[in-house]
CSV table of C-alpha atoms in Angstrom, one decimal:
chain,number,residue,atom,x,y,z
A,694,UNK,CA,0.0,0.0,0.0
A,695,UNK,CA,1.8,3.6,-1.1
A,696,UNK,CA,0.8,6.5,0.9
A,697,UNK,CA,-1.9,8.8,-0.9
A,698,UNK,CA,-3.4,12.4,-0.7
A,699,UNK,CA,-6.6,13.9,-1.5
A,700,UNK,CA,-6.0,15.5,-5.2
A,701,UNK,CA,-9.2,18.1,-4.0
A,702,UNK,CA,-11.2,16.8,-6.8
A,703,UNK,CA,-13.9,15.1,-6.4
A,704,UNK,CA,-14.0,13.1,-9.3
A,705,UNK,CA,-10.2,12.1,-8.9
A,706,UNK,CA,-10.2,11.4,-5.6
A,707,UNK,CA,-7.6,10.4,-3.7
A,708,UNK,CA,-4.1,10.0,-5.9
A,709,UNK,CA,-0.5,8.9,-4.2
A,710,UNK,CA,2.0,11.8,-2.4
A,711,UNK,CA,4.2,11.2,-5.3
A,712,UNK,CA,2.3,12.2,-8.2
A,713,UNK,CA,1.2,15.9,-9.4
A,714,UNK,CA,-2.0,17.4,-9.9
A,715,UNK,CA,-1.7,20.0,-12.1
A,716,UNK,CA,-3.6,22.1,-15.0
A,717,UNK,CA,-3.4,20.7,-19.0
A,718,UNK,CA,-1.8,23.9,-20.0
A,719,UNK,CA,1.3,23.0,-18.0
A,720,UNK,CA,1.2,19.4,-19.7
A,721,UNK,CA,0.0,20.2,-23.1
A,722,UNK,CA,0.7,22.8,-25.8
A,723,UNK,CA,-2.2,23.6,-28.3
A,724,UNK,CA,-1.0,24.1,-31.9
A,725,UNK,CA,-3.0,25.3,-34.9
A,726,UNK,CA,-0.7,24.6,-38.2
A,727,UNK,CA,-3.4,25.0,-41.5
A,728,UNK,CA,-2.2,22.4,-44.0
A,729,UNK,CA,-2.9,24.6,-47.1
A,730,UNK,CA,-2.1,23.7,-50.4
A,731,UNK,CA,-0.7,20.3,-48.8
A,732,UNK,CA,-3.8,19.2,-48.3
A,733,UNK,CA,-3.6,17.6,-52.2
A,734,UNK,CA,-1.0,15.2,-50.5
A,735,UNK,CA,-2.3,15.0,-47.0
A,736,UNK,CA,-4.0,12.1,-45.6
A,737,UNK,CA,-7.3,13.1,-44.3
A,738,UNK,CA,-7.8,11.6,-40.7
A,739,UNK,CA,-11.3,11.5,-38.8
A,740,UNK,CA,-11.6,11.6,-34.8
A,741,UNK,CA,-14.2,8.4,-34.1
A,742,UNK,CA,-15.4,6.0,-31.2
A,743,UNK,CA,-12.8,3.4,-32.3
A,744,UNK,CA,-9.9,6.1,-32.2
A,745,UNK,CA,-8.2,8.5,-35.0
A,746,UNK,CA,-8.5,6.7,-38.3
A,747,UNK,CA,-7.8,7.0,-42.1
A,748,UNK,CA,-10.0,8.2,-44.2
A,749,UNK,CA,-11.2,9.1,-48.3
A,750,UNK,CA,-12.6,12.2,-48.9
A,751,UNK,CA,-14.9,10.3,-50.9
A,752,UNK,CA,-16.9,8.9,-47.5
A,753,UNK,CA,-16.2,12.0,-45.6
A,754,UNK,CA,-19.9,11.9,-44.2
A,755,UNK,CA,-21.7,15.0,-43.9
A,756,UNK,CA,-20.9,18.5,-45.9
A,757,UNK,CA,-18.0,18.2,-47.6
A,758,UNK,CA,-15.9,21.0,-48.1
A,759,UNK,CA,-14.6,22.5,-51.3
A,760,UNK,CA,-11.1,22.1,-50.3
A,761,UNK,CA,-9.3,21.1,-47.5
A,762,UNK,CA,-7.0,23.6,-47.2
A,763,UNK,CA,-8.4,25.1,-43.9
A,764,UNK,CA,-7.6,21.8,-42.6
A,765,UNK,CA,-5.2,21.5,-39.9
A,766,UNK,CA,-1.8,19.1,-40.2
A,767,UNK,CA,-1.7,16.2,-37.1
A,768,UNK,CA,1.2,14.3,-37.0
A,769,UNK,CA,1.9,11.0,-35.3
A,770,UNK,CA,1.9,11.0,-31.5
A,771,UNK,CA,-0.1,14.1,-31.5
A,772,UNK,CA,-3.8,14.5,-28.8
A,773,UNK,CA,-6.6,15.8,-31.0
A,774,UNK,CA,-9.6,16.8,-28.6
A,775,UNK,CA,-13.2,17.4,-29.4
A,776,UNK,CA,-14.4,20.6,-26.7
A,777,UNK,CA,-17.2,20.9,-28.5
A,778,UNK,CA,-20.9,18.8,-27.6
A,779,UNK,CA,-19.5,17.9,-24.6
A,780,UNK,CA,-23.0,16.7,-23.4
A,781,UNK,CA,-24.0,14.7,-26.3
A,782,UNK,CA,-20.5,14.4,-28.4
A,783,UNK,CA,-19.6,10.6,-29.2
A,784,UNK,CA,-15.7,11.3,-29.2
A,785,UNK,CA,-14.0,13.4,-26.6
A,786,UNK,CA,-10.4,12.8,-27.4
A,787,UNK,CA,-7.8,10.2,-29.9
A,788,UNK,CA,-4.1,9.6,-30.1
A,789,UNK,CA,-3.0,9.7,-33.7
A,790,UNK,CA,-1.0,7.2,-35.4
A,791,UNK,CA,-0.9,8.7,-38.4
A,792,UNK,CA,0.6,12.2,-40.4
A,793,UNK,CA,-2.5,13.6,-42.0
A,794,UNK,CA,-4.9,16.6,-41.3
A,795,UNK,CA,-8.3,16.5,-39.7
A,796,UNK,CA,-10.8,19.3,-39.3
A,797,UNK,CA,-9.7,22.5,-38.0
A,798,UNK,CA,-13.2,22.3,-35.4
A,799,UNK,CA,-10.7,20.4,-33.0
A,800,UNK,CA,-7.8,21.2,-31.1
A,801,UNK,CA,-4.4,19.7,-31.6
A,802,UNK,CA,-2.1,19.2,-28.5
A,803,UNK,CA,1.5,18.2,-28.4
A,804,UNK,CA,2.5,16.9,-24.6
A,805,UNK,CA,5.0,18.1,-22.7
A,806,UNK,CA,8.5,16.7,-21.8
A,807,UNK,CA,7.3,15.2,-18.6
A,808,UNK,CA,4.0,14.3,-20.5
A,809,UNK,CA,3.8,10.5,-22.1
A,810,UNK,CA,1.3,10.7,-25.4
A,811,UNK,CA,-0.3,7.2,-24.4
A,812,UNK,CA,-0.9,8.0,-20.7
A,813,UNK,CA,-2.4,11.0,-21.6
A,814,UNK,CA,-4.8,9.3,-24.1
A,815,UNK,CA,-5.7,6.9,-21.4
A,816,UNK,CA,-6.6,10.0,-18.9
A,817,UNK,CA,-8.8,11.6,-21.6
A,818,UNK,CA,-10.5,8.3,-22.0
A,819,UNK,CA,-11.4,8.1,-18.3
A,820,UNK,CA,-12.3,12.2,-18.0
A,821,UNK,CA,-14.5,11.1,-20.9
A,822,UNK,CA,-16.6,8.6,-18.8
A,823,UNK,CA,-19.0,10.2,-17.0
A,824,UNK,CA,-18.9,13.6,-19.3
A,825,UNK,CA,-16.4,14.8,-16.4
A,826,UNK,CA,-15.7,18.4,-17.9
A,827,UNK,CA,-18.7,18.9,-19.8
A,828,UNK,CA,-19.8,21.0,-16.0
A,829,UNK,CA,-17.0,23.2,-16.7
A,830,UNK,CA,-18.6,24.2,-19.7
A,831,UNK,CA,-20.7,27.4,-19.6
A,832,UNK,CA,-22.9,28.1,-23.1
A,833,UNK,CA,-25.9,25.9,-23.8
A,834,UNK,CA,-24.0,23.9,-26.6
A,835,UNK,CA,-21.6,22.8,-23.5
A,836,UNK,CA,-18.3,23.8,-25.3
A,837,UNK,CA,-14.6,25.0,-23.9
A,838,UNK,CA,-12.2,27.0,-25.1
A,839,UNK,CA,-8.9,25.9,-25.7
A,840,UNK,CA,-8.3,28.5,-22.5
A,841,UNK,CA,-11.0,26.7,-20.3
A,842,UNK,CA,-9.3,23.6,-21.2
A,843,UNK,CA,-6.6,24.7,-20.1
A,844,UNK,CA,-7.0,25.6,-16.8
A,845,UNK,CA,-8.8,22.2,-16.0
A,846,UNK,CA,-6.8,19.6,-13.4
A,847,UNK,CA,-4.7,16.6,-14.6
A,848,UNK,CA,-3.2,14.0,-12.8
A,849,UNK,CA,0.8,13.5,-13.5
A,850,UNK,CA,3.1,10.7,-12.0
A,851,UNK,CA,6.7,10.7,-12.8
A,852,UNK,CA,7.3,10.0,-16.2
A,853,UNK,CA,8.6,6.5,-16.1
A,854,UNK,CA,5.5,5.6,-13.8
A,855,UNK,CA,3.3,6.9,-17.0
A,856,UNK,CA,4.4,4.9,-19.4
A,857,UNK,CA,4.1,1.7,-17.3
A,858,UNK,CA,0.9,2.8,-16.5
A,859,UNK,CA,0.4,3.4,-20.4
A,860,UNK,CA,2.1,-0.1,-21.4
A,861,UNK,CA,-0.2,-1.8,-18.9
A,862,UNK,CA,-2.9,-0.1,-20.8
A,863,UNK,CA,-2.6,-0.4,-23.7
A,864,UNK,CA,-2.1,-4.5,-23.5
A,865,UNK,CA,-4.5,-4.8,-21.1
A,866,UNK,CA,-7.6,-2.3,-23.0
A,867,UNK,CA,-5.9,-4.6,-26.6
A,868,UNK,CA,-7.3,-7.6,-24.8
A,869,UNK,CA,-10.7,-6.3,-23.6
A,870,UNK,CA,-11.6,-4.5,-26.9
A,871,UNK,CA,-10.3,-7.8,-28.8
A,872,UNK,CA,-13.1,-9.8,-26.6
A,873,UNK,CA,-15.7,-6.6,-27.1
A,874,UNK,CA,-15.2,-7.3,-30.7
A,875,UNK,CA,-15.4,-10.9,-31.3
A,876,UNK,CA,-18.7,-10.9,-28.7
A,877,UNK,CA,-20.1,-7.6,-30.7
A,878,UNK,CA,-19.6,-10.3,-33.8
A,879,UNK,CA,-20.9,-13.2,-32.5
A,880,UNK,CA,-24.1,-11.2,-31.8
A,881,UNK,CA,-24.7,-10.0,-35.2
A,882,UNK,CA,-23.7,-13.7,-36.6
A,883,UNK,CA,-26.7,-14.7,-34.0
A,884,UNK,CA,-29.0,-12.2,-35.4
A,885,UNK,CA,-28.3,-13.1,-39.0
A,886,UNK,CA,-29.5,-17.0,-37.6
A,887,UNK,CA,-32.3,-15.4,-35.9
A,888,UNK,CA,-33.8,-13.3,-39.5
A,889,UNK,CA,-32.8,-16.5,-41.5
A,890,UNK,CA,-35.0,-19.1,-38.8
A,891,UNK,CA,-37.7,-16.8,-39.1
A,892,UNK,CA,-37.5,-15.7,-43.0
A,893,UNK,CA,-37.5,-19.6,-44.1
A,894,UNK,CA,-40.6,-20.7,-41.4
A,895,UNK,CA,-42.7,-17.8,-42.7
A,896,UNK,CA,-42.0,-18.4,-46.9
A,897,UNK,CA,-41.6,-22.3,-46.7
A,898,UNK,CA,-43.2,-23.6,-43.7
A,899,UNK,CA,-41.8,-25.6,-41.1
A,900,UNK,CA,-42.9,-29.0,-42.6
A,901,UNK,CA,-39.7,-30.0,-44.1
A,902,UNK,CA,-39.2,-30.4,-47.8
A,903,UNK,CA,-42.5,-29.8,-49.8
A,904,UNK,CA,-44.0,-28.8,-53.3
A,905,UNK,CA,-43.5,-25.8,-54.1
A,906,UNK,CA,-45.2,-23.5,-56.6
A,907,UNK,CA,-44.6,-19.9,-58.3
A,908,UNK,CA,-46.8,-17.2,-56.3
A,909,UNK,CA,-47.2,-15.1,-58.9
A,910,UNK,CA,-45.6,-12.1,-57.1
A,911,UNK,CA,-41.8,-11.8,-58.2
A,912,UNK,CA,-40.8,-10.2,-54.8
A,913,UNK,CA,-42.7,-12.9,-52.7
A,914,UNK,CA,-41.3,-16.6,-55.5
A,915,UNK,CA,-41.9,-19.3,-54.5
A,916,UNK,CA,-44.3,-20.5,-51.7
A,917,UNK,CA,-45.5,-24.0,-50.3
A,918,UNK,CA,-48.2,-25.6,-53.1
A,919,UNK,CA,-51.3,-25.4,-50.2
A,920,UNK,CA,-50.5,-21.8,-49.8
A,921,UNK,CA,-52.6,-18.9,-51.4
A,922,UNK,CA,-51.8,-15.3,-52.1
A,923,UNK,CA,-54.0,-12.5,-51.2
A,924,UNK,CA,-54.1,-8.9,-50.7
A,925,UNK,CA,-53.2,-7.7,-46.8
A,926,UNK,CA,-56.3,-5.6,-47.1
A,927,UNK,CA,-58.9,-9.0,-47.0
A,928,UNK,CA,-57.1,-9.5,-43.7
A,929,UNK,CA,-56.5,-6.6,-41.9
A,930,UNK,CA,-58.9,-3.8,-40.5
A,931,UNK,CA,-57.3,-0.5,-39.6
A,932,UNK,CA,-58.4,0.2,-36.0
A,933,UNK,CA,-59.1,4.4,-35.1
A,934,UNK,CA,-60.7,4.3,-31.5
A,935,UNK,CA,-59.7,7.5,-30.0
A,936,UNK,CA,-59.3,8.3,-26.1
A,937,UNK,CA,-62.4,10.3,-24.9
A,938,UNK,CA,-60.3,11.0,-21.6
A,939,UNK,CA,-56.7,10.1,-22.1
A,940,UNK,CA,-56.3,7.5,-18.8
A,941,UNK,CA,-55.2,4.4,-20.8
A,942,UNK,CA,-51.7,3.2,-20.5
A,943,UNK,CA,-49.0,5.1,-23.0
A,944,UNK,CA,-47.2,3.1,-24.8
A,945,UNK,CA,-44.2,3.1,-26.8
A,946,UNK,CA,-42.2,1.5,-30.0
A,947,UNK,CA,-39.2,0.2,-29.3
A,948,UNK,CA,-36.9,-1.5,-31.9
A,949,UNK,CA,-35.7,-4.0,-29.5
A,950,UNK,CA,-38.4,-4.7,-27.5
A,951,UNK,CA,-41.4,-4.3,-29.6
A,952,UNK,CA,-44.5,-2.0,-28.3
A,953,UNK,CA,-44.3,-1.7,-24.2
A,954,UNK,CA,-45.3,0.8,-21.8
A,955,UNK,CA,-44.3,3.8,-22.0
A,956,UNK,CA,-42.5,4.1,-18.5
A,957,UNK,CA,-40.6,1.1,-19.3
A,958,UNK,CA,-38.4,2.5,-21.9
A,959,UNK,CA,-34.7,3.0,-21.5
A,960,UNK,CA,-34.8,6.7,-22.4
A,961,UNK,CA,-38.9,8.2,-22.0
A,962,UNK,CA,-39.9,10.6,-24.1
A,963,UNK,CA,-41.5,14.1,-23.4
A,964,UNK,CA,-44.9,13.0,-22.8
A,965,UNK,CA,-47.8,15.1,-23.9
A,966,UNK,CA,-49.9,17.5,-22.0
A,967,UNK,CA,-53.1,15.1,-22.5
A,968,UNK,CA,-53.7,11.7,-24.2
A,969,UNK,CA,-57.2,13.0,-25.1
A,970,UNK,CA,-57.5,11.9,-28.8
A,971,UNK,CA,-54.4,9.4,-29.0
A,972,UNK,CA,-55.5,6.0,-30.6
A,973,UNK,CA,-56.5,3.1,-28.6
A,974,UNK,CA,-53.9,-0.2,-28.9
A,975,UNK,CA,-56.0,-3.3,-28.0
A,976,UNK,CA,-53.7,-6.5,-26.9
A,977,UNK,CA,-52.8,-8.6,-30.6
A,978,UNK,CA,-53.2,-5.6,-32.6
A,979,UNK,CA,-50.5,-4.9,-34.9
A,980,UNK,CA,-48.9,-1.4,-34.5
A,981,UNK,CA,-46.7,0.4,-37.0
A,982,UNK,CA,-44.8,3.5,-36.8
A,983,UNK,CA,-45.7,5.0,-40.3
A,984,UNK,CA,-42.5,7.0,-40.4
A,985,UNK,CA,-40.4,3.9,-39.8
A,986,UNK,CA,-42.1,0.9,-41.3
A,987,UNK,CA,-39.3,0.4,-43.2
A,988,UNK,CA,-36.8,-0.2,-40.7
A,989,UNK,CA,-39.4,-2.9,-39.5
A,990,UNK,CA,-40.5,-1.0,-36.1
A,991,UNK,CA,-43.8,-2.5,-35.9
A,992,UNK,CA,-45.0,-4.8,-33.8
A,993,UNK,CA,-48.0,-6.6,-32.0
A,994,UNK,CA,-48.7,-5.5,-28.5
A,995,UNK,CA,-49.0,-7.4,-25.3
A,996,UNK,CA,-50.6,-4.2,-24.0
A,997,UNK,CA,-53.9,-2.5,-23.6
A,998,UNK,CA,-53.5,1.2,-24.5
A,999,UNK,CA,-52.7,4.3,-26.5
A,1000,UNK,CA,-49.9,5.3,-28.8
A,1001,UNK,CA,-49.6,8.6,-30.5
A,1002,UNK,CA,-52.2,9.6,-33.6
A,1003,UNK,CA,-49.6,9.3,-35.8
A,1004,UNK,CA,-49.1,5.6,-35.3
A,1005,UNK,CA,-51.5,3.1,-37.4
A,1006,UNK,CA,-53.1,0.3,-35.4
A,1007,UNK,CA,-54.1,-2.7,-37.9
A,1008,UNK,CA,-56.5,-6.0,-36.4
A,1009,UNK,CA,-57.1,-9.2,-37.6
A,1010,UNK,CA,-60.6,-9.7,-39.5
A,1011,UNK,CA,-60.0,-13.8,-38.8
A,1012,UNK,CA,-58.4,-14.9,-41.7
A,1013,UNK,CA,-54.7,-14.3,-40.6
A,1014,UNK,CA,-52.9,-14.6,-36.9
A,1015,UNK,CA,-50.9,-11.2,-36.4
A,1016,UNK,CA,-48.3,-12.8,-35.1
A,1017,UNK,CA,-47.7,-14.8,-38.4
A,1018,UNK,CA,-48.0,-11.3,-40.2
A,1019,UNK,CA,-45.7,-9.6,-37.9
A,1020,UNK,CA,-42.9,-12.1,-38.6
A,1021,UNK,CA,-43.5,-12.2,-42.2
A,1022,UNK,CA,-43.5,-8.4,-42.4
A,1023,UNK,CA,-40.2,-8.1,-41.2
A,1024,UNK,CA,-38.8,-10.5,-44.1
A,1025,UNK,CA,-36.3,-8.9,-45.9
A,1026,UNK,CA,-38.5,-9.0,-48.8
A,1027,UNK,CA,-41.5,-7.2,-47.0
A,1028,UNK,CA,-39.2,-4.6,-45.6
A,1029,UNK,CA,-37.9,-3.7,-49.0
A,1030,UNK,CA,-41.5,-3.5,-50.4
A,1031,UNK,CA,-41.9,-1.1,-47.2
A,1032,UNK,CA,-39.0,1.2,-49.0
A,1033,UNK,CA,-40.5,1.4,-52.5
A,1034,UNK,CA,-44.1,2.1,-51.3
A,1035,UNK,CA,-43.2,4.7,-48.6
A,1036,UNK,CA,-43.9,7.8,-49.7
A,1037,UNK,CA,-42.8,11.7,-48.7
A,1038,UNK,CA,-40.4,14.0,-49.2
A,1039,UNK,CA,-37.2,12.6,-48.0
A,1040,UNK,CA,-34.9,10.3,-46.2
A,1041,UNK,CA,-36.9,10.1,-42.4
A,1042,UNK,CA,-40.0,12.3,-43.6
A,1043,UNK,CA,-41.6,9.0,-46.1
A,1044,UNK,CA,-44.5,6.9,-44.9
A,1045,UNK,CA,-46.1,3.7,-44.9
A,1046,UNK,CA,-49.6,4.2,-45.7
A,1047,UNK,CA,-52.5,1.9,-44.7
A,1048,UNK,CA,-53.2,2.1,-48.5
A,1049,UNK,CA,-50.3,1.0,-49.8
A,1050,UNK,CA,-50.2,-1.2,-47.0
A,1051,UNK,CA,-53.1,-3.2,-47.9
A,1052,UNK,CA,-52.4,-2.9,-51.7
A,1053,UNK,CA,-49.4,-5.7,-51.2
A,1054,UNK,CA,-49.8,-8.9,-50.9
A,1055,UNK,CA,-48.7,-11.9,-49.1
A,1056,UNK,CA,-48.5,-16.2,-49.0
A,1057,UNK,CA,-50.9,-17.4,-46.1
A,1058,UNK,CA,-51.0,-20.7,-44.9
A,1059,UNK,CA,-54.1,-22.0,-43.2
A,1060,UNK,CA,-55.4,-20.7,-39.8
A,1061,UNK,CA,-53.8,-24.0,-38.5
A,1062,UNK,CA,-50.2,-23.6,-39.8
A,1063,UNK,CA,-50.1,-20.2,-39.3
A,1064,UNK,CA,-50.2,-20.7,-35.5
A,1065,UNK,CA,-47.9,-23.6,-35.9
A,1066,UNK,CA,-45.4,-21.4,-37.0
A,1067,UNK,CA,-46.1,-18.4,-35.0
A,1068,UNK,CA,-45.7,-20.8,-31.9
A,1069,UNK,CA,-42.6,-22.1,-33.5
A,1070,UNK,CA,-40.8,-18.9,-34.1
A,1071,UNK,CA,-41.7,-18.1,-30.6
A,1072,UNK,CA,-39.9,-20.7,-29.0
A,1073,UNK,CA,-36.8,-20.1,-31.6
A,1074,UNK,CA,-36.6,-16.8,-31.2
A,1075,UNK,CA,-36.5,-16.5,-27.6
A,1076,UNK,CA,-33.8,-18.7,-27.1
A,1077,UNK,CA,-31.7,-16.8,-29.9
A,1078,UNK,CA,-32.6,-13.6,-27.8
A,1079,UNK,CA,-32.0,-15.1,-24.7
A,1080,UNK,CA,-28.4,-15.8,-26.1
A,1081,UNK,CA,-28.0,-12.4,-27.7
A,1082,UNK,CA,-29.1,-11.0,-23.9
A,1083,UNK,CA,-26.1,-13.5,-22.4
A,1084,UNK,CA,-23.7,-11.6,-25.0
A,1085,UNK,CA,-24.8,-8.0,-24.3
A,1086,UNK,CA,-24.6,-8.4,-20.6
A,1087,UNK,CA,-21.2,-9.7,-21.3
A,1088,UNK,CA,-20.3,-6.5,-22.8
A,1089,UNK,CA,-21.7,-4.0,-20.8
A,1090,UNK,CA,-19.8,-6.0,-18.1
A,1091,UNK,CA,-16.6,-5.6,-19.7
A,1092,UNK,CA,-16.9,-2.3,-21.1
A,1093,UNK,CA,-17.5,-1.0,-17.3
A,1094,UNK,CA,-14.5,-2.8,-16.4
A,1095,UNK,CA,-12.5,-1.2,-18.9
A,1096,UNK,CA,-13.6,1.8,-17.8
A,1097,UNK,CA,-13.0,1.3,-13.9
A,1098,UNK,CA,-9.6,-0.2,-14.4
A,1099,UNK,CA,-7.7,3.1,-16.5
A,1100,UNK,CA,-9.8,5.4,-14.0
A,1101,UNK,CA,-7.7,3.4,-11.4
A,1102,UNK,CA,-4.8,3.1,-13.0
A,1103,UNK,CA,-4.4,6.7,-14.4
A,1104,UNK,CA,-5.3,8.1,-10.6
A,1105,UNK,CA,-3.1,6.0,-8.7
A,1106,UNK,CA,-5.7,3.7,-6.8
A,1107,UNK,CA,-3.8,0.6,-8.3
A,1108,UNK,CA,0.2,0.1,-8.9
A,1109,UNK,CA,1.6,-1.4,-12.0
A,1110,UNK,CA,3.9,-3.9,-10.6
């Protein structure tokens, strides 16, 4: 056990007698070097969640400037720091491998002689957790400048401490983020099983090998031989009950979780003044949010309740089981469908109207099979997202111990050995 001292910051905390707490404008300098009429030759760099990477100008994202000569020049080793958004930003901070230039929004630091690049990098990382200076910030858009910044504490050991510290670091955040990664993978390999379990049941049954016959529709091919096709409007009714006094249960769509109360979701929305004319939701009716129908955020809802005017709220009229129709909907086949008959006047503005809705059509099995497979996929699914729920508690479990051990390690609470 070394002997420590309260660094008389809060969020620090306690750090060891040795070490230094001091302000970044006695580790850091800020530099500001435009890369002109280099910037033909430069390598154009982006500041993202996975650190600073390479980048074309041809997937720039966003506006694209006309040139790049306001850009500013970053070279290897250098801090590049986002002040900006400091609420909301997804980056804070990145230590650059590479020569190249990156926008001139952010600021450029070189350390110090008695600063190490790496450490540094890690300290930013764990100021970033929690949004530690964005309550230094004073303007709505929560931004610093560079002389704020400046003035803000940071936590120095002796230099050869650092870059143990840094060393340690770096292997040990290598092996945690190579873990994150394959686990981020499987879960997307186990969501590809879970769309293809669900896309064969609902177009071929779950009968084994069986006739098969055209369906007429080019988008839908080729469907089981007992099948029919019809029009979605011959089994569906749109449903527009209205709330006479608003006191039913608000509910909300979430991709992940389908349509639940309101209260339940991760993030609630601002709710609105009254409910008085929002649309009734009856449990196994089939909900769609118009705007997004094509992302497949629709679903039927264990609830009784309302959801906003703007959503549509579709019943069975006894010739289909909405659970069948939800899964089948979310086919990649229906979703494109979804695409081409959305209509408005842009990218988030198009809509999914009942009309078009109801023009399409789609294979139906009998009332019989249909069930079969609903109560099928059910049973499938769940264990798939019961997996998928294994993996993402895995990594929210290892992305808080990432973050707890460089907070530790960059404040002295634990000692590279």
């Amino acid at each position: 056990m070394r002997e420590m001292k309260d660094s008389g910051v809060p969020w620090i905390g306690e750090i060891p007698k040795g070490w230094k707490l001091l302000r970044n404008k006695n580790a850091f300098l800020c530099s500001k070097e435009i890369v002109g009429s280099k910037s033909m030759t430069a390598q154009l760099l982006s500041l993202t969640t996975q650190g600073i990477k390479e980048k074309g100008p041809e997937v720039v994202g966003g506006k694209v400037p006309e040139s790049f000569d306001t850009y500013q020049t970053v070279r290897k080793g250098q801090l590049v720091m986002c002040l900006f958004d400091l609420d909301c930003s997804a980056v804070f901070s990145g230590l650059s491998p590479y020569d190249g230039m990156i926008s001139p929004a952010y600021r450029v630091l070189d350390c110090k002689a008695d600063m190490d690049p790496s450490f540094a990098s890690h300290w930013f990382c764990s100021v970033f957790d929690g949004r530690k200076f964005m309550h230094y910030s004073k303007n709505l858009r929560y931004t610093l400048t560079y002389d704020e910044f400046a003035v803000l504490p940071i936590v120095i050991p002796p230099i050869q401490e650092q870059r143990r510290i840094a060393n340690f670091l770096d292997a040990k955040c290598a092996e945690i983020d190579s873990i994150l990664e394959q686990t981020k993978a499987s879960i997307e390999e186990y969501k590809k099983l879970k769309q293809s379990v669900i896309t064969e049941a609902v177009t071929k049954g779950i009968r084994g090998r069986r006739p098969m016959k055209d369906s007429g529709v080019e988008w839908i091919g080729e469907i089981p031989m007992e099948w029919r096709v019809i029009k979605i409007k011959w089994l569906s009714e749109e449903r527009n009950e209205r709330s006479k006094e608003g006191f039913e249960e608000p509910l909300s769509m979430s991709q992940k979780f389908g349509l639940i109360p309101t209260k339940e979701m991760d993030m609630v929305p601002n709710m609105a003044s009254s409910f008085i004319g929002a649309k009734i939701v009856h449990e196994g009716d089939l909900v769609f949010n118009k705007l997004k129908a094509h992302l497949g955020v629709f679903a039927v809802s264990r609830y009784e309740g309302l959801v906003s005017p703007d959503y549509a709220v579709y019943y069975s009229v006894g010739r289909c089981d909405v659970r069948y129709l939800e899964r089948i909907f979310k086919t990649p086949q229906y979703i494109n469908e979804f695409k081409k008959r959305s209509t408005g006047v842009g990218a988030g503005l198009t809509r999914l109207y009942t009309s078009d809705l109801f023009d399409m059509y789609t294979a139906l099995p009998s009332d019989f099979e249909q069930q079969e497979i609903a109560a099928y996929l059910d049973e499938k699914c769940a264990a798939i997202d019961s997996l998928i729920s294994s993996k993402e508690a895995l990594i929210t479990e290892l992305e808080a111990y990432k973050k707890s051990l460089i907070y530790e390690y960059v404040t002295g609470k634990k000692e590279v050995v």
